[in-house]
Amino acid sequence: MRRTKPYVPGEQVNSENLLKLNTNENPYPPSPHVTKAIEGEMHRHLQLYPSPTADRLREVIADKHQLTKDHIFIGNGSDEVLAFSFMAFFEPGQTIRFPNITYSFYPVYSKIFDIPYETVPLQDDFTICPRDYFNAQGGVIFPNPNAPTSLYLELEAIEQILQQNPNQVVIIDEAYIDFAKTSAATLIEQYENLLVVQTTSKSRSLAGLRVGFALGQPHLIEALMRIKDSINSYTIDRLALVGATEAFLDEEYFTKTTNHIIDTREKVTTELEALGFTVLPSQTNFVFVTNEHQNAKRLYEQLKADDVLVRHFDVEPIEQYLRISIGTDEQMKQFITSLKQHLA
Amino acid sequence: MRRTKPYVPGEQVNSENLLKLNTNENPYPPSPHVTKAIEGEMHRHLQLYPSPTADRLREVIADKHQLTKDHIFIGNGSDEVLAFSFMAFFEPGQTIRFPNITYSFYPVYSKIFDIPYETVPLQDDFTICPRDYFNAQGGVIFPNPNAPTSLYLELEAIEQILQQNPNQVVIIDEAYIDFAKTSAATLIEQYENLLVVQTTSKSRSLAGLRVGFALGQPHLIEALMRIKDSINSYTIDRLALVGATEAFLDEEYFTKTTNHIIDTREKVTTELEALGFTVLPSQTNFVFVTNEHQNAKRLYEQLKADDVLVRHFDVEPIEQYLRISIGTDEQMKQFITSLKQHLA
């Protein structure tokens, strides 16, 4: 039996009173069109298998990016898409590279699929230095914006990394891209070694539905399909398929809620700075903050005692930082009120 | 990149006129309690991640089998449960054993996870001979009832296989067990090497929701959890979780629809026998039939031209058989009518 150290997701505490700012969920419900579509579908054919190829959803996503459905792969959350990508594109014996501070699932995938990896330290300001990722033996993966740092890497830097890894797949994990600047999906036609992974769990308010996707040239998408079809013919259920499709069709709702979160983020940033925090310039739906006069772990625990859950990573060099998801304006007011009471 | 030959599921043709008797789906919709629960849940917290441990559903399933939730693992369809089981319990270099005529996903899993396998020919009457599975090097897997043969193996034979493989995991894939006699789940407390895999896709009318599960002693369930948590923290969405839970709670509806399908199966068997077919004694929601005066492939094609889709496997020694899913009484009447027109 394989013994691996699994990924530990943010705490999922079942308390209705809890202010949950620890797993970067969207504070707003999905578009009303999503629930309407689910309601229609649930009376239709729940006893029949869903589409194994998810063509309609792929077309809708492709349209957003001026691509065709052959450029889109759908998976059960971006975690499954990432796992399948490790299986499809990274090889035992070929060392891949990712940052030392990043999504903590990457080393877990590496271990379970026997992929050797080296972690590259972030620069002192927590940014990614593109040169560090040139000529990677087995491939490259990192999130953009990176998590938990919240920092965005410009596309010029990503292009350099793509150019300097012509024979390796470079995976850009864009879970938070809709709260940031331009997606690397705009580079897909130019780079056959680029795979972009996105999710509906953050900006589309569908963490509860489990729909992630990858964008890339058709030869990469075919490789992912081959893995999926060797593991599970039908990974996305009927309700998730129609729900996710509607989430992409209601662009107005998406723009409104996303912009609202960005506005709230900027307000919270100003307030935290006024309280003496250093707030990294976030391009995500969370902020990553530190305060030289406050102990981060103590603050985390004191907030938790107040039923305010944020995320603290007890590892160097980020042990003095807190990651705080952006909720509604009202939730962030409650967070700031609680925080103020605990400042030393 | 890994090159594997993926599993090919039954054709999913999108035609409203089609009589689809080719993928063993349930002809009846799920319990009304299922849709009611989904309706409630979809207005609740779709923007929040689902439970990563699916505790409530595990408890409900455990109750049905007089087990505890530590004996239950939930996955995205039984295909995912089977894939994770291959990863957790079978090892590269240790040859596993399964029948030559069986669920065609097993060789696909074996190849993608580098598990060597040997296929054991069924006996002439298509039954499984327990002795053939004694002392398997790496483990054993087969469906009970077997597919596509529809034949059930008695628990005494399964116990012999368990006893003669004390250090290997024996996986009994019970997708169709609710249309058969006793489940091997009744043996779990006695055999620490037994994993039973079931699904909601057939008897619970939830193929469209993707919920499968495994039953076994806690050490086996923990191993599956470790694999899951190394690939995808949240594999079952919120709607599928509540829907599947209600499907298990509405025992009356389940019994009624299951018994109806069994009744229809027996009627269809009699009719097919009257038409000169040999019908294997099915313990599933399909029948596996042959007729020495008819060419199976020709019949399959002629039925298809009539918009009646059944399944034909163009491989020896079953190339003269058809697998026909049991639909409603009305659907089976339509099937028989179409079939009669094509008998040579």
Short mmCIF file of N, CA, C and O in Angstrom, two decimals, chain A residues 86-173:
data_model
loop_
_atom_site.label_atom_id
_atom_site.label_comp_id
_atom_site.label_asym_id
_atom_site.label_seq_id
_atom_site.Cartn_x
_atom_site.Cartn_y
_atom_site.Cartn_z
N PHE A 86 -0.24 16.04 -13.62
CA PHE A 86 1.00 15.42 -13.14
C PHE A 86 1.19 14.06 -13.80
O PHE A 86 2.28 13.69 -14.21
N MET A 87 0.10 13.29 -13.91
CA MET A 87 0.18 11.96 -14.51
C MET A 87 0.49 12.05 -16.00
O MET A 87 1.25 11.24 -16.54
N ALA A 88 -0.09 13.05 -16.67
CA ALA A 88 0.04 13.12 -18.13
C ALA A 88 1.36 13.72 -18.57
O ALA A 88 1.93 13.32 -19.58
N PHE A 89 1.87 14.71 -17.84
CA PHE A 89 2.96 15.53 -18.36
C PHE A 89 4.28 15.42 -17.61
O PHE A 89 5.30 15.86 -18.11
N PHE A 90 4.26 14.90 -16.39
CA PHE A 90 5.50 14.78 -15.62
C PHE A 90 5.84 13.30 -15.50
O PHE A 90 4.96 12.45 -15.39
N GLU A 91 7.14 13.01 -15.51
CA GLU A 91 7.58 11.61 -15.59
C GLU A 91 8.44 11.23 -14.38
O GLU A 91 9.28 12.04 -13.97
N PRO A 92 8.30 10.02 -13.88
CA PRO A 92 9.27 9.54 -12.88
C PRO A 92 10.69 9.67 -13.44
O PRO A 92 10.90 9.40 -14.63
N GLY A 93 11.61 10.13 -12.63
CA GLY A 93 12.99 10.26 -13.08
C GLY A 93 13.33 11.62 -13.68
O GLY A 93 14.51 11.91 -13.91
N GLN A 94 12.34 12.46 -13.93
CA GLN A 94 12.58 13.78 -14.50
C GLN A 94 12.14 14.83 -13.48
O GLN A 94 10.95 15.01 -13.25
N THR A 95 13.08 15.53 -12.92
CA THR A 95 12.79 16.44 -11.81
C THR A 95 12.02 17.68 -12.27
O THR A 95 12.44 18.39 -13.18
N ILE A 96 10.89 17.92 -11.64
CA ILE A 96 10.12 19.13 -11.94
C ILE A 96 10.48 20.22 -10.92
O ILE A 96 11.14 19.95 -9.91
N ARG A 97 10.01 21.42 -11.20
CA ARG A 97 10.37 22.55 -10.35
C ARG A 97 9.14 23.37 -9.98
O ARG A 97 8.29 23.63 -10.84
N PHE A 98 9.03 23.71 -8.71
CA PHE A 98 7.99 24.66 -8.29
C PHE A 98 8.49 25.45 -7.08
O PHE A 98 9.50 25.08 -6.48
N PRO A 99 7.83 26.57 -6.74
CA PRO A 99 8.35 27.43 -5.66
C PRO A 99 8.28 26.72 -4.30
O PRO A 99 7.47 25.82 -4.10
N ASN A 100 9.12 27.17 -3.38
CA ASN A 100 9.09 26.57 -2.04
C ASN A 100 7.82 26.99 -1.29
O ASN A 100 7.27 26.22 -0.50
N ILE A 101 7.34 28.20 -1.59
CA ILE A 101 6.10 28.65 -0.97
C ILE A 101 5.06 28.69 -2.07
O ILE A 101 5.12 29.54 -2.96
N THR A 102 4.12 27.77 -2.00
CA THR A 102 3.14 27.65 -3.09
C THR A 102 2.01 26.74 -2.64
O THR A 102 1.90 26.40 -1.46
N TYR A 103 1.18 26.33 -3.58
CA TYR A 103 0.07 25.44 -3.26
C TYR A 103 0.63 24.13 -2.72
O TYR A 103 1.42 23.45 -3.39
N SER A 104 0.21 23.75 -1.53
CA SER A 104 0.87 22.63 -0.86
C SER A 104 0.44 21.26 -1.40
O SER A 104 0.89 20.23 -0.90
N PHE A 105 -0.41 21.26 -2.41
CA PHE A 105 -0.77 19.98 -3.04
C PHE A 105 0.33 19.49 -4.00
O PHE A 105 0.40 18.29 -4.30
N TYR A 106 1.17 20.39 -4.53
CA TYR A 106 2.16 19.96 -5.54
C TYR A 106 3.10 18.87 -5.02
O TYR A 106 3.30 17.86 -5.71
N PRO A 107 3.69 19.04 -3.83
CA PRO A 107 4.55 17.93 -3.36
C PRO A 107 3.78 16.64 -3.11
O PRO A 107 4.33 15.55 -3.27
N VAL A 108 2.50 16.76 -2.77
CA VAL A 108 1.67 15.56 -2.55
C VAL A 108 1.48 14.81 -3.86
O VAL A 108 1.67 13.59 -3.94
N TYR A 109 1.12 15.53 -4.93
CA TYR A 109 1.00 14.89 -6.25
C TYR A 109 2.33 14.26 -6.65
O TYR A 109 2.37 13.14 -7.18
N SER A 110 3.40 15.02 -6.44
CA SER A 110 4.72 14.51 -6.85
C SER A 110 5.00 13.17 -6.18
O SER A 110 5.46 12.23 -6.83
N LYS A 111 4.71 13.10 -4.89
CA LYS A 111 5.03 11.88 -4.16
C LYS A 111 4.16 10.72 -4.63
O LYS A 111 4.65 9.63 -4.87
N ILE A 112 2.87 10.97 -4.79
CA ILE A 112 2.01 9.82 -5.12
C ILE A 112 2.28 9.31 -6.53
O ILE A 112 2.12 8.13 -6.80
N PHE A 113 2.72 10.19 -7.43
CA PHE A 113 3.00 9.74 -8.80
C PHE A 113 4.50 9.54 -9.06
O PHE A 113 4.92 9.43 -10.20
N ASP A 114 5.28 9.52 -7.97
CA ASP A 114 6.72 9.25 -8.09
C ASP A 114 7.44 10.24 -9.00
O ASP A 114 8.33 9.85 -9.77
N ILE A 115 7.09 11.49 -8.92
CA ILE A 115 7.76 12.53 -9.72
C ILE A 115 8.77 13.24 -8.81
O ILE A 115 8.37 13.86 -7.83
N PRO A 116 10.06 13.19 -9.14
CA PRO A 116 10.99 13.95 -8.30
C PRO A 116 10.80 15.45 -8.51
O PRO A 116 10.44 15.88 -9.60
N TYR A 117 11.02 16.23 -7.44
CA TYR A 117 10.83 17.68 -7.58
C TYR A 117 11.88 18.44 -6.81
O TYR A 117 12.46 17.92 -5.85
N GLU A 118 12.14 19.66 -7.28
CA GLU A 118 12.95 20.57 -6.47
C GLU A 118 12.16 21.84 -6.25
O GLU A 118 11.45 22.30 -7.14
N THR A 119 12.24 22.37 -5.03
CA THR A 119 11.52 23.61 -4.74
C THR A 119 12.49 24.77 -4.85
O THR A 119 13.64 24.69 -4.41
N VAL A 120 12.01 25.84 -5.47
CA VAL A 120 12.85 27.01 -5.71
C VAL A 120 12.42 28.11 -4.73
O VAL A 120 11.24 28.48 -4.72
N PRO A 121 13.34 28.62 -3.91
CA PRO A 121 12.93 29.68 -2.97
C PRO A 121 12.39 30.90 -3.71
O PRO A 121 12.93 31.30 -4.75
N LEU A 122 11.35 31.48 -3.18
CA LEU A 122 10.88 32.76 -3.69
C LEU A 122 11.96 33.80 -3.39
O LEU A 122 12.82 33.59 -2.54
N GLN A 123 11.89 34.93 -4.09
CA GLN A 123 12.81 36.02 -3.77
C GLN A 123 12.41 36.63 -2.42
O GLN A 123 11.36 36.31 -1.88
N ASP A 124 13.25 37.53 -1.89
CA ASP A 124 12.98 38.08 -0.56
C ASP A 124 11.62 38.78 -0.47
O ASP A 124 10.99 38.81 0.58
N ASP A 125 11.19 39.36 -1.59
CA ASP A 125 9.88 40.03 -1.59
C ASP A 125 8.75 39.06 -1.95
O ASP A 125 7.64 39.48 -2.25
N PHE A 126 9.04 37.77 -1.92
CA PHE A 126 8.08 36.69 -2.19
C PHE A 126 7.66 36.61 -3.66
O PHE A 126 6.71 35.89 -3.99
N THR A 127 8.35 37.32 -4.55
CA THR A 127 8.02 37.19 -5.97
C THR A 127 8.79 36.00 -6.56
O THR A 127 9.77 35.50 -5.99
N ILE A 128 8.31 35.55 -7.72
CA ILE A 128 8.94 34.46 -8.46
C ILE A 128 9.95 35.07 -9.44
O ILE A 128 9.62 36.01 -10.17
N CYS A 129 11.18 34.54 -9.46
CA CYS A 129 12.18 35.00 -10.41
C CYS A 129 12.15 34.06 -11.61
O CYS A 129 12.45 32.87 -11.49
N PRO A 130 11.76 34.55 -12.79
CA PRO A 130 11.59 33.64 -13.94
C PRO A 130 12.84 32.82 -14.25
O PRO A 130 12.73 31.63 -14.56
N ARG A 131 14.01 33.43 -14.14
CA ARG A 131 15.26 32.72 -14.46
C ARG A 131 15.41 31.41 -13.69
O ARG A 131 15.98 30.44 -14.19
N ASP A 132 14.89 31.39 -12.47
CA ASP A 132 15.00 30.18 -11.64
C ASP A 132 14.28 28.98 -12.25
O ASP A 132 14.47 27.84 -11.79
N TYR A 133 13.44 29.24 -13.23
CA TYR A 133 12.65 28.14 -13.80
C TYR A 133 13.08 27.77 -15.21
O TYR A 133 12.43 26.97 -15.87
N PHE A 134 14.17 28.34 -15.67
CA PHE A 134 14.67 28.01 -17.01
C PHE A 134 15.25 26.59 -16.99
O PHE A 134 15.84 26.16 -16.00
N ASN A 135 15.10 25.90 -18.15
CA ASN A 135 15.70 24.57 -18.33
C ASN A 135 15.39 23.59 -17.21
O ASN A 135 16.27 22.91 -16.69
N ALA A 136 14.16 23.54 -16.82
CA ALA A 136 13.75 22.55 -15.81
C ALA A 136 13.74 21.18 -16.48
O ALA A 136 13.26 21.03 -17.60
N GLN A 137 14.26 20.16 -15.80
CA GLN A 137 14.39 18.85 -16.45
C GLN A 137 13.03 18.25 -16.81
O GLN A 137 12.80 17.80 -17.92
N GLY A 138 12.12 18.24 -15.84
CA GLY A 138 10.87 17.51 -16.06
C GLY A 138 9.66 18.37 -16.29
O GLY A 138 8.59 17.87 -16.64
N GLY A 139 9.79 19.69 -16.08
CA GLY A 139 8.64 20.57 -16.24
C GLY A 139 8.54 21.56 -15.09
O GLY A 139 9.35 21.51 -14.14
N VAL A 140 7.57 22.44 -15.19
CA VAL A 140 7.42 23.54 -14.23
C VAL A 140 5.94 23.65 -13.87
O VAL A 140 5.07 23.46 -14.72
N ILE A 141 5.67 23.95 -12.61
CA ILE A 141 4.29 24.30 -12.23
C ILE A 141 4.34 25.36 -11.14
O ILE A 141 5.16 25.29 -10.23
N PHE A 142 3.52 26.38 -11.29
CA PHE A 142 3.29 27.33 -10.19
C PHE A 142 1.96 28.04 -10.40
O PHE A 142 1.46 28.09 -11.52
N PRO A 143 1.40 28.56 -9.32
CA PRO A 143 0.14 29.29 -9.45
C PRO A 143 0.43 30.74 -9.84
O PRO A 143 1.45 31.31 -9.43
N ASN A 144 -0.44 31.31 -10.61
CA ASN A 144 -0.36 32.74 -10.91
C ASN A 144 -1.77 33.32 -10.90
O ASN A 144 -2.58 32.95 -11.75
N PRO A 145 -2.05 34.23 -9.95
CA PRO A 145 -1.23 34.64 -8.83
C PRO A 145 -0.84 33.45 -7.95
O PRO A 145 -1.58 32.47 -7.87
N ASN A 146 0.32 33.60 -7.29
CA ASN A 146 0.78 32.54 -6.40
C ASN A 146 -0.04 32.54 -5.11
O ASN A 146 -0.58 33.56 -4.71
N ALA A 147 -0.16 31.39 -4.51
CA ALA A 147 -0.82 31.27 -3.21
C ALA A 147 0.18 30.63 -2.26
O ALA A 147 0.91 29.73 -2.67
N PRO A 148 0.24 31.04 -1.01
CA PRO A 148 -0.62 32.05 -0.39
C PRO A 148 -0.09 33.49 -0.51
O PRO A 148 -0.61 34.36 0.18
N THR A 149 0.86 33.75 -1.39
CA THR A 149 1.45 35.10 -1.38
C THR A 149 0.51 36.14 -2.00
O THR A 149 0.65 37.32 -1.73
N SER A 150 -0.37 35.73 -2.90
CA SER A 150 -1.33 36.61 -3.59
C SER A 150 -0.70 37.41 -4.72
O SER A 150 -1.37 38.24 -5.32
N LEU A 151 0.58 37.14 -5.01
CA LEU A 151 1.31 37.98 -5.98
C LEU A 151 1.20 37.45 -7.42
O LEU A 151 1.29 36.25 -7.66
N TYR A 152 1.08 38.39 -8.33
CA TYR A 152 0.91 38.09 -9.76
C TYR A 152 2.24 38.23 -10.49
O TYR A 152 2.99 39.18 -10.25
N LEU A 153 2.51 37.30 -11.38
CA LEU A 153 3.71 37.38 -12.21
C LEU A 153 3.28 37.83 -13.61
O LEU A 153 2.36 37.25 -14.19
N GLU A 154 3.97 38.84 -14.14
CA GLU A 154 3.59 39.39 -15.45
C GLU A 154 3.76 38.35 -16.56
O GLU A 154 4.63 37.48 -16.49
N LEU A 155 2.95 38.46 -17.60
CA LEU A 155 3.00 37.48 -18.68
C LEU A 155 4.35 37.45 -19.41
O LEU A 155 4.74 36.40 -19.92
N GLU A 156 5.04 38.58 -19.43
CA GLU A 156 6.37 38.59 -20.08
C GLU A 156 7.29 37.57 -19.39
O GLU A 156 8.05 36.86 -20.04
N ALA A 157 7.22 37.53 -18.07
CA ALA A 157 8.05 36.59 -17.31
C ALA A 157 7.62 35.15 -17.62
O ALA A 157 8.46 34.25 -17.78
N ILE A 158 6.32 34.94 -17.71
CA ILE A 158 5.83 33.58 -18.03
C ILE A 158 6.28 33.17 -19.43
O ILE A 158 6.69 32.03 -19.65
N GLU A 159 6.27 34.11 -20.36
CA GLU A 159 6.75 33.80 -21.71
C GLU A 159 8.22 33.39 -21.69
O GLU A 159 8.61 32.45 -22.39
N GLN A 160 9.03 34.07 -20.89
CA GLN A 160 10.44 33.68 -20.80
C GLN A 160 10.57 32.24 -20.32
O GLN A 160 11.36 31.44 -20.85
N ILE A 161 9.77 31.90 -19.30
CA ILE A 161 9.84 30.53 -18.76
C ILE A 161 9.40 29.52 -19.82
O ILE A 161 10.02 28.46 -19.98
N LEU A 162 8.36 29.86 -20.57
CA LEU A 162 7.89 28.96 -21.64
C LEU A 162 8.97 28.77 -22.70
O LEU A 162 9.23 27.66 -23.18
N GLN A 163 9.62 29.89 -23.06
CA GLN A 163 10.65 29.82 -24.11
C GLN A 163 11.87 29.03 -23.66
O GLN A 163 12.53 28.38 -24.48
N GLN A 164 12.17 29.09 -22.39
CA GLN A 164 13.37 28.42 -21.88
C GLN A 164 13.08 26.98 -21.41
O GLN A 164 13.93 26.37 -20.77
N ASN A 165 11.87 26.50 -21.70
CA ASN A 165 11.53 25.10 -21.43
C ASN A 165 10.79 24.52 -22.64
O ASN A 165 9.68 24.01 -22.51
N PRO A 166 11.44 24.59 -23.81
CA PRO A 166 10.71 24.24 -25.03
C PRO A 166 10.22 22.80 -25.07
O PRO A 166 9.23 22.51 -25.75
N ASN A 167 10.86 21.90 -24.34
CA ASN A 167 10.47 20.49 -24.41
C ASN A 167 9.78 19.99 -23.15
O ASN A 167 9.58 18.79 -22.98
N GLN A 168 9.44 20.92 -22.27
CA GLN A 168 8.75 20.53 -21.05
C GLN A 168 7.40 21.25 -20.99
O GLN A 168 7.25 22.34 -21.54
N VAL A 169 6.48 20.63 -20.30
CA VAL A 169 5.19 21.30 -20.09
C VAL A 169 5.31 22.25 -18.90
O VAL A 169 5.86 21.89 -17.86
N VAL A 170 4.81 23.47 -19.09
CA VAL A 170 4.78 24.47 -18.03
C VAL A 170 3.30 24.68 -17.67
O VAL A 170 2.49 25.05 -18.51
N ILE A 171 2.99 24.37 -16.40
CA ILE A 171 1.59 24.47 -15.95
C ILE A 171 1.42 25.74 -15.13
O ILE A 171 2.11 25.93 -14.12
N ILE A 172 0.53 26.60 -15.57
CA ILE A 172 0.22 27.82 -14.83
C ILE A 172 -1.15 27.61 -14.18
O ILE A 172 -2.16 27.46 -14.87
N ASP A 173 -1.14 27.58 -12.87
CA ASP A 173 -2.32 27.23 -12.07
C ASP A 173 -3.03 28.54 -11.69
O ASP A 173 -2.62 29.24 -10.77
#
